[in-house]
Amino acid sequence: MKPSLKFGAALAFCAAAALLPRSTFAQPVPSAIRTLAVEAARSPTPPAGPYDERGWLDRFYAPRKYAPAWNPSTAAAALWVLRQAPLQGLDPLDYGHDALERQLRAGGAGSARFDAALTSAMLHYLADLRVGRVRSEYHTRGPDARLKGYDPVERLRTGLATGKLQAAVRAAEPPLQQYGRVKAALAEYRALSKQPYPALPMPRTKLKPGEAYADAQALFERLVLLGDLPANTPAPTDGTYSEELKEGVQRFQARHGLFEDGVPGRGTINALNVTPAQRVRQLALTLERLRWLPDFGPGPLIVVDLPAYRLWALQKGSGDETPLEMRVVVGTAVKTETPLFVGQMRYLEFNPYWNVPRSILEKEILPKIGRNPAYLEQNAMETVPPNASVADLKAGRARVRQRPGPKNALGAVKFALPNPMDIYLHSTPARELFERSRRDLSHGCIRVEHPAALAQFVLGQQGPWSADKIQDALQPGPTRHVDLPRPVPVVMFYATASVGSDGTARFAADMYGRDAKLVQVLGSRRSAVVSAPSRPAD
């Protein structure tokens, strides 16, 4: 992902009025607006972000013969809309809000530069809401198709004409229920961030209910503040670690991907000390990432949130429903991270062979064969073609696969979504791994906790595939390939903050470091606008 350091001529107007041609000062306003719009359209700098805005000003103003679009009243309404950007996890400074507001107070409404700058700011705000601010793994190389169904130019023109700019904003928001839930959680945590939030001290011993705990009151207040204890829970009066406190700690641990033992150890206290302001950042990053996703429409959808180690399967896609949810094992941080992409699940294989990837063969299998010539047979593996030599394996003339059975790394079923990275979902014989709080343990593929339930989810719409028949197919036997009548979208997603169907916020560690990188990218983008010089309105 690369930062969008140049927004095109139009966005630069918002905070860098000095970049505009001085010749516009002497022109009548419509002529000056036309000059600005034409020059923006001719900008030689291709966009680095997910959309190309260079022709937007000309498309907006041409039908009105480049007459100014804003008067003091409508301009104030537009600036009010931009001022609400934090509700979406966006920053008004990205759209030159402060500079534009100063110009409006100075009587800038009606000038060419102010009019074009405000139009540009609103267009970018709507586009950012619809498809995101930076190009991601989910964006195509070409223009984002979503901006055909939602054209910022037409939406702004309609919103301005009808006095319903807020309607244009609402229509730009991603049609995902998770987006609305995260927005609500963001507002809650912004309110929390305004309250005192002193750090909790680390307990000296491993606490059990009934034991003395000097900081019981402070822990109680923190758990009530965060919603992990009901507000009407009686406060501790005897300075002990009570059963109520343990239950509150367990609820907090469940929301933060921690081992749910009810013990406020180092990891739990560190998570309790993460400030609401930091949680605000996580929630805002989730909103940005949700804006990157394509429109899936109605129908089944599977989402794997990598840092949360969770899978959600929804029959209605973005609709209101209680999803099928399960724990997953994902790619190991740094070494074999699971990539982000949208795949299409097209078929299942019951009792699959595991075709060992070349990278695993070279790095792991061949060294083990060197130490133990019987390694393949002991692990139910075989060469293709049969009885190939180590020399053949090293030269790429043969490969290794693992036969179906109890030792097979894929378990009883493979959920295939063909992709160049060879990433897929599968069951596993190593069931104990799902009990760990940190589960980045695979070579990149996704191991699912409840394979029978997931198989029922994707095959349940087909008459022959009852729950009993799926259980039969999962038993040891020959490999069976089952095509899905319609592909099911599968999203490999990355969010360290999400919200459950009960409205409860959940948080996870930034295991791949993607939050930190995205913050840096967005900061670079913002500094390109904020640090630019400005001039008074003409």
Coordinates of C-alpha atoms in Angstrom, one line a residue, residues 242-510:
S242 CA -14.6 -11.1 44.3
E243 CA -16.5 -13.5 42.0
E244 CA -18.1 -10.5 40.4
L245 CA -14.7 -9.1 39.6
K246 CA -13.6 -12.4 38.2
E247 CA -16.7 -12.6 35.9
G248 CA -16.1 -9.0 34.7
V249 CA -12.4 -9.8 34.0
Q250 CA -13.5 -12.9 32.0
R251 CA -15.9 -10.8 29.9
F252 CA -13.1 -8.3 29.2
Q253 CA -10.7 -11.1 28.3
A254 CA -13.2 -12.6 25.9
R255 CA -13.6 -9.2 24.1
H256 CA -9.9 -8.8 23.8
G257 CA -8.8 -12.3 22.6
L258 CA -7.2 -13.2 25.9
F259 CA -7.2 -16.5 27.8
E260 CA -10.4 -16.4 29.7
D261 CA -9.2 -17.6 33.1
G262 CA -10.5 -14.6 35.1
V263 CA -7.1 -13.8 36.4
P264 CA -5.9 -10.2 36.0
G265 CA -2.4 -11.1 34.9
R266 CA 0.1 -9.1 32.9
G267 CA -1.6 -9.4 29.6
T268 CA -5.0 -8.6 30.9
I269 CA -3.8 -5.5 32.9
N270 CA -1.9 -4.3 29.9
A271 CA -5.0 -4.5 27.8
L272 CA -7.1 -2.8 30.5
N273 CA -4.5 0.0 30.4
V274 CA -4.9 0.6 26.7
T275 CA -6.5 4.1 26.6
P276 CA -9.9 4.8 25.0
A277 CA -8.0 7.2 22.7
Q278 CA -6.0 4.2 21.4
R279 CA -9.2 2.2 20.9
V280 CA -10.6 5.1 19.0
R281 CA -7.7 4.8 16.6
Q282 CA -8.3 1.1 16.1
L283 CA -12.0 1.6 15.4
A284 CA -11.3 4.3 12.9
L285 CA -8.8 2.1 11.1
T286 CA -11.5 -0.6 10.9
L287 CA -13.9 1.9 9.3
E288 CA -11.3 2.7 6.7
R289 CA -10.7 -1.0 5.9
L290 CA -14.4 -1.6 5.6
R291 CA -14.6 1.1 3.0
W292 CA -12.0 -0.8 1.0
L293 CA -14.3 -3.9 0.5
P294 CA -16.2 -4.4 -2.7
D295 CA -20.0 -4.5 -2.7
F296 CA -21.0 -8.2 -2.2
G297 CA -24.7 -7.8 -2.5
P298 CA -27.2 -10.3 -1.0
G299 CA -26.2 -13.9 -0.4
P300 CA -23.7 -15.9 1.6
L301 CA -20.5 -14.3 2.7
I302 CA -17.6 -15.6 4.8
V303 CA -15.2 -13.2 6.6
V304 CA -12.0 -14.2 8.3
D305 CA -10.6 -11.6 10.6
L306 CA -6.9 -12.5 10.9
P307 CA -5.8 -10.7 14.2
A308 CA -9.1 -11.7 15.9
Y309 CA -8.5 -15.3 14.8
R310 CA -12.2 -15.5 14.0
L311 CA -14.4 -16.6 11.1
W312 CA -18.0 -15.3 10.5
A313 CA -20.3 -16.8 8.0
L314 CA -23.4 -14.8 7.0
Q315 CA -26.2 -16.2 4.9
K316 CA -27.5 -12.6 4.1
G317 CA -24.1 -11.0 3.5
S318 CA -24.5 -7.6 4.9
G319 CA -27.9 -8.2 6.4
D320 CA -29.0 -8.2 10.0
E321 CA -28.5 -11.8 11.3
T322 CA -26.6 -13.8 13.9
P323 CA -23.7 -15.3 12.0
L324 CA -22.0 -18.7 12.3
E325 CA -18.9 -17.9 14.3
M326 CA -15.8 -19.9 15.0
R327 CA -12.1 -19.7 16.0
V328 CA -9.5 -20.1 13.4
V329 CA -5.7 -20.6 13.1
V330 CA -4.0 -18.2 10.6
G331 CA -0.6 -17.6 9.1
T332 CA 2.4 -17.0 11.4
A333 CA 3.4 -13.3 11.9
V334 CA 6.5 -12.3 9.9
K335 CA 7.2 -15.8 8.5
T336 CA 4.1 -16.9 6.7
E337 CA 1.4 -14.2 7.1
T338 CA -1.9 -14.9 5.5
P339 CA -2.5 -12.4 2.7
L340 CA -5.5 -10.1 2.4
F341 CA -7.7 -10.8 -0.6
V342 CA -11.3 -11.6 -1.6
G343 CA -11.6 -15.2 -2.9
Q344 CA -14.4 -17.3 -4.2
M345 CA -15.1 -20.6 -2.5
R346 CA -15.9 -22.9 -5.4
Y347 CA -15.6 -26.5 -4.2
L348 CA -15.0 -28.8 -1.2
E349 CA -12.9 -31.9 -0.9
F350 CA -13.7 -34.4 1.7
N351 CA -10.8 -36.6 2.8
P352 CA -8.4 -34.5 0.7
Y353 CA -4.8 -35.1 -0.2
W354 CA -2.4 -32.4 1.0
N355 CA -0.2 -31.4 -1.8
V356 CA 2.9 -30.1 0.0
P357 CA 3.8 -26.6 -1.3
R358 CA 7.2 -26.3 -2.9
S359 CA 8.4 -23.8 -0.2
I360 CA 7.5 -26.3 2.6
L361 CA 9.1 -29.1 0.8
E362 CA 12.4 -27.3 0.4
K363 CA 12.5 -25.7 3.9
E364 CA 11.0 -28.4 6.0
I365 CA 10.4 -31.8 4.3
L366 CA 13.7 -32.3 2.5
P367 CA 15.8 -31.5 5.6
K368 CA 13.7 -34.0 7.6
I369 CA 14.2 -36.7 4.9
G370 CA 17.9 -36.1 5.1
R371 CA 17.9 -36.9 8.8
N372 CA 15.3 -39.7 8.5
P373 CA 14.9 -41.5 5.2
A374 CA 11.7 -43.1 6.5
Y375 CA 10.1 -39.7 7.2
L376 CA 7.6 -39.8 4.3
E377 CA 6.2 -43.2 5.1
Q378 CA 6.0 -42.5 8.8
N379 CA 3.9 -39.4 8.0
A380 CA 1.6 -41.0 5.4
M381 CA 3.3 -39.1 2.6
E382 CA 4.2 -40.2 -0.9
T383 CA 5.9 -38.8 -4.0
V384 CA 4.3 -38.1 -7.3
P385 CA 5.3 -39.9 -9.4
P386 CA 5.7 -42.8 -7.0
N387 CA 9.1 -43.7 -5.6
A388 CA 10.8 -40.6 -6.8
S389 CA 14.3 -39.9 -5.5
V390 CA 15.4 -37.1 -3.3
A391 CA 17.3 -35.8 -6.3
D392 CA 14.1 -35.7 -8.3
L393 CA 12.4 -33.8 -5.4
K394 CA 15.2 -31.2 -5.2
A395 CA 15.2 -30.7 -9.0
G396 CA 11.4 -30.2 -9.1
R397 CA 10.8 -33.3 -11.2
A398 CA 8.6 -34.7 -8.4
R399 CA 6.5 -33.5 -5.6
V400 CA 5.2 -34.8 -2.2
R401 CA 1.6 -35.2 -1.1
Q402 CA 0.1 -36.6 2.1
R403 CA -2.6 -39.2 1.9
P404 CA -6.0 -38.8 3.5
G405 CA -6.3 -40.0 7.0
P406 CA -5.8 -39.2 10.6
K407 CA -2.3 -37.8 10.0
N408 CA -3.3 -35.5 7.1
A409 CA -2.6 -31.8 7.8
L410 CA -5.8 -30.7 6.2
G411 CA -8.0 -33.0 8.3
A412 CA -11.2 -34.3 6.9
V413 CA -12.2 -31.4 4.6
K414 CA -10.7 -28.7 2.4
F415 CA -12.7 -25.5 1.4
A416 CA -11.1 -24.4 -1.9
L417 CA -11.0 -20.8 -3.2
P418 CA -8.6 -20.9 -6.1
N419 CA -6.0 -18.1 -5.9
P420 CA -2.4 -17.5 -6.9
M421 CA -1.2 -17.7 -3.2
D422 CA -2.8 -21.2 -2.8
I423 CA -4.6 -20.1 0.4
Y424 CA -7.6 -22.1 1.4
L425 CA -9.6 -23.1 4.5
H426 CA -9.5 -26.6 6.0
S427 CA -10.0 -28.7 9.1
T428 CA -7.1 -30.0 11.2
P429 CA -6.3 -32.9 13.4
A430 CA -4.5 -30.5 15.8
R431 CA -7.6 -29.5 17.7
E432 CA -5.7 -28.3 20.8
L433 CA -4.4 -25.3 18.9
F434 CA -7.9 -23.6 19.1
E435 CA -7.5 -23.3 22.8
R436 CA -4.6 -21.0 22.5
S437 CA -5.1 -17.2 22.8
R438 CA -2.6 -16.5 20.1
R439 CA -3.2 -18.6 17.0
D440 CA -1.0 -17.4 14.2
L441 CA 0.5 -20.8 13.7
S442 CA 0.0 -21.9 10.1
H443 CA 1.9 -21.6 6.8
G444 CA -0.8 -19.1 5.6
C445 CA -3.9 -21.2 5.1
I446 CA -6.9 -21.0 7.5
R447 CA -7.6 -23.9 9.9
V448 CA -11.3 -23.8 11.0
E449 CA -12.6 -24.9 14.4
H450 CA -16.0 -26.3 13.3
P451 CA -15.5 -27.8 9.8
A452 CA -18.9 -29.7 9.8
A453 CA -20.8 -26.5 10.6
L454 CA -18.9 -24.6 7.9
A455 CA -19.6 -27.4 5.4
Q456 CA -23.3 -27.3 6.4
F457 CA -23.3 -23.5 5.8
V458 CA -22.0 -23.7 2.2
L459 CA -23.7 -27.0 1.3
G460 CA -26.9 -26.6 3.3
Q461 CA -28.8 -24.9 0.4
Q462 CA -28.3 -28.1 -1.6
G463 CA -31.0 -30.7 -1.0
P464 CA -28.9 -33.8 -0.8
W465 CA -26.5 -32.4 1.8
S466 CA -28.1 -32.9 5.1
A467 CA -26.2 -32.6 8.4
D468 CA -26.0 -36.5 8.6
K469 CA -24.7 -36.8 5.1
I470 CA -22.0 -34.2 5.8
Q471 CA -21.0 -36.2 8.9
D472 CA -20.7 -39.3 6.8
A473 CA -18.5 -37.5 4.2
L474 CA -16.2 -36.4 7.0
Q475 CA -15.5 -40.0 8.0
P476 CA -12.3 -41.7 6.6
G477 CA -12.8 -42.8 3.1
P478 CA -12.0 -41.9 -0.5
T479 CA -11.5 -38.3 -1.6
R480 CA -14.7 -36.7 -2.7
H481 CA -14.9 -33.5 -4.8
V482 CA -18.0 -31.4 -4.4
D483 CA -18.6 -28.3 -6.6
L484 CA -20.7 -25.5 -5.2
P485 CA -23.6 -24.4 -7.4
R486 CA -22.7 -20.7 -6.7
P487 CA -19.3 -19.5 -5.5
V488 CA -19.3 -18.0 -1.9
P489 CA -17.2 -14.9 -1.4
V490 CA -14.5 -15.3 1.3
V491 CA -12.8 -12.2 2.7
M492 CA -9.4 -12.4 4.3
F493 CA -9.7 -9.2 6.4
Y494 CA -7.5 -7.4 9.0
A495 CA -9.2 -5.5 11.8
T496 CA -8.0 -5.1 15.3
A497 CA -11.3 -3.7 16.3
S498 CA -14.8 -5.1 15.5
V499 CA -18.3 -5.1 17.0
G500 CA -20.4 -8.2 17.7
S501 CA -24.0 -8.6 16.8
D502 CA -24.8 -7.7 20.5
G503 CA -23.1 -4.3 20.0
T504 CA -20.1 -5.3 22.1
A505 CA -16.7 -3.9 20.9
R506 CA -13.9 -6.4 20.5
F507 CA -10.2 -5.7 20.2
A508 CA -7.2 -7.7 19.1
A509 CA -3.4 -7.2 19.0
D510 CA -1.8 -5.8 15.8

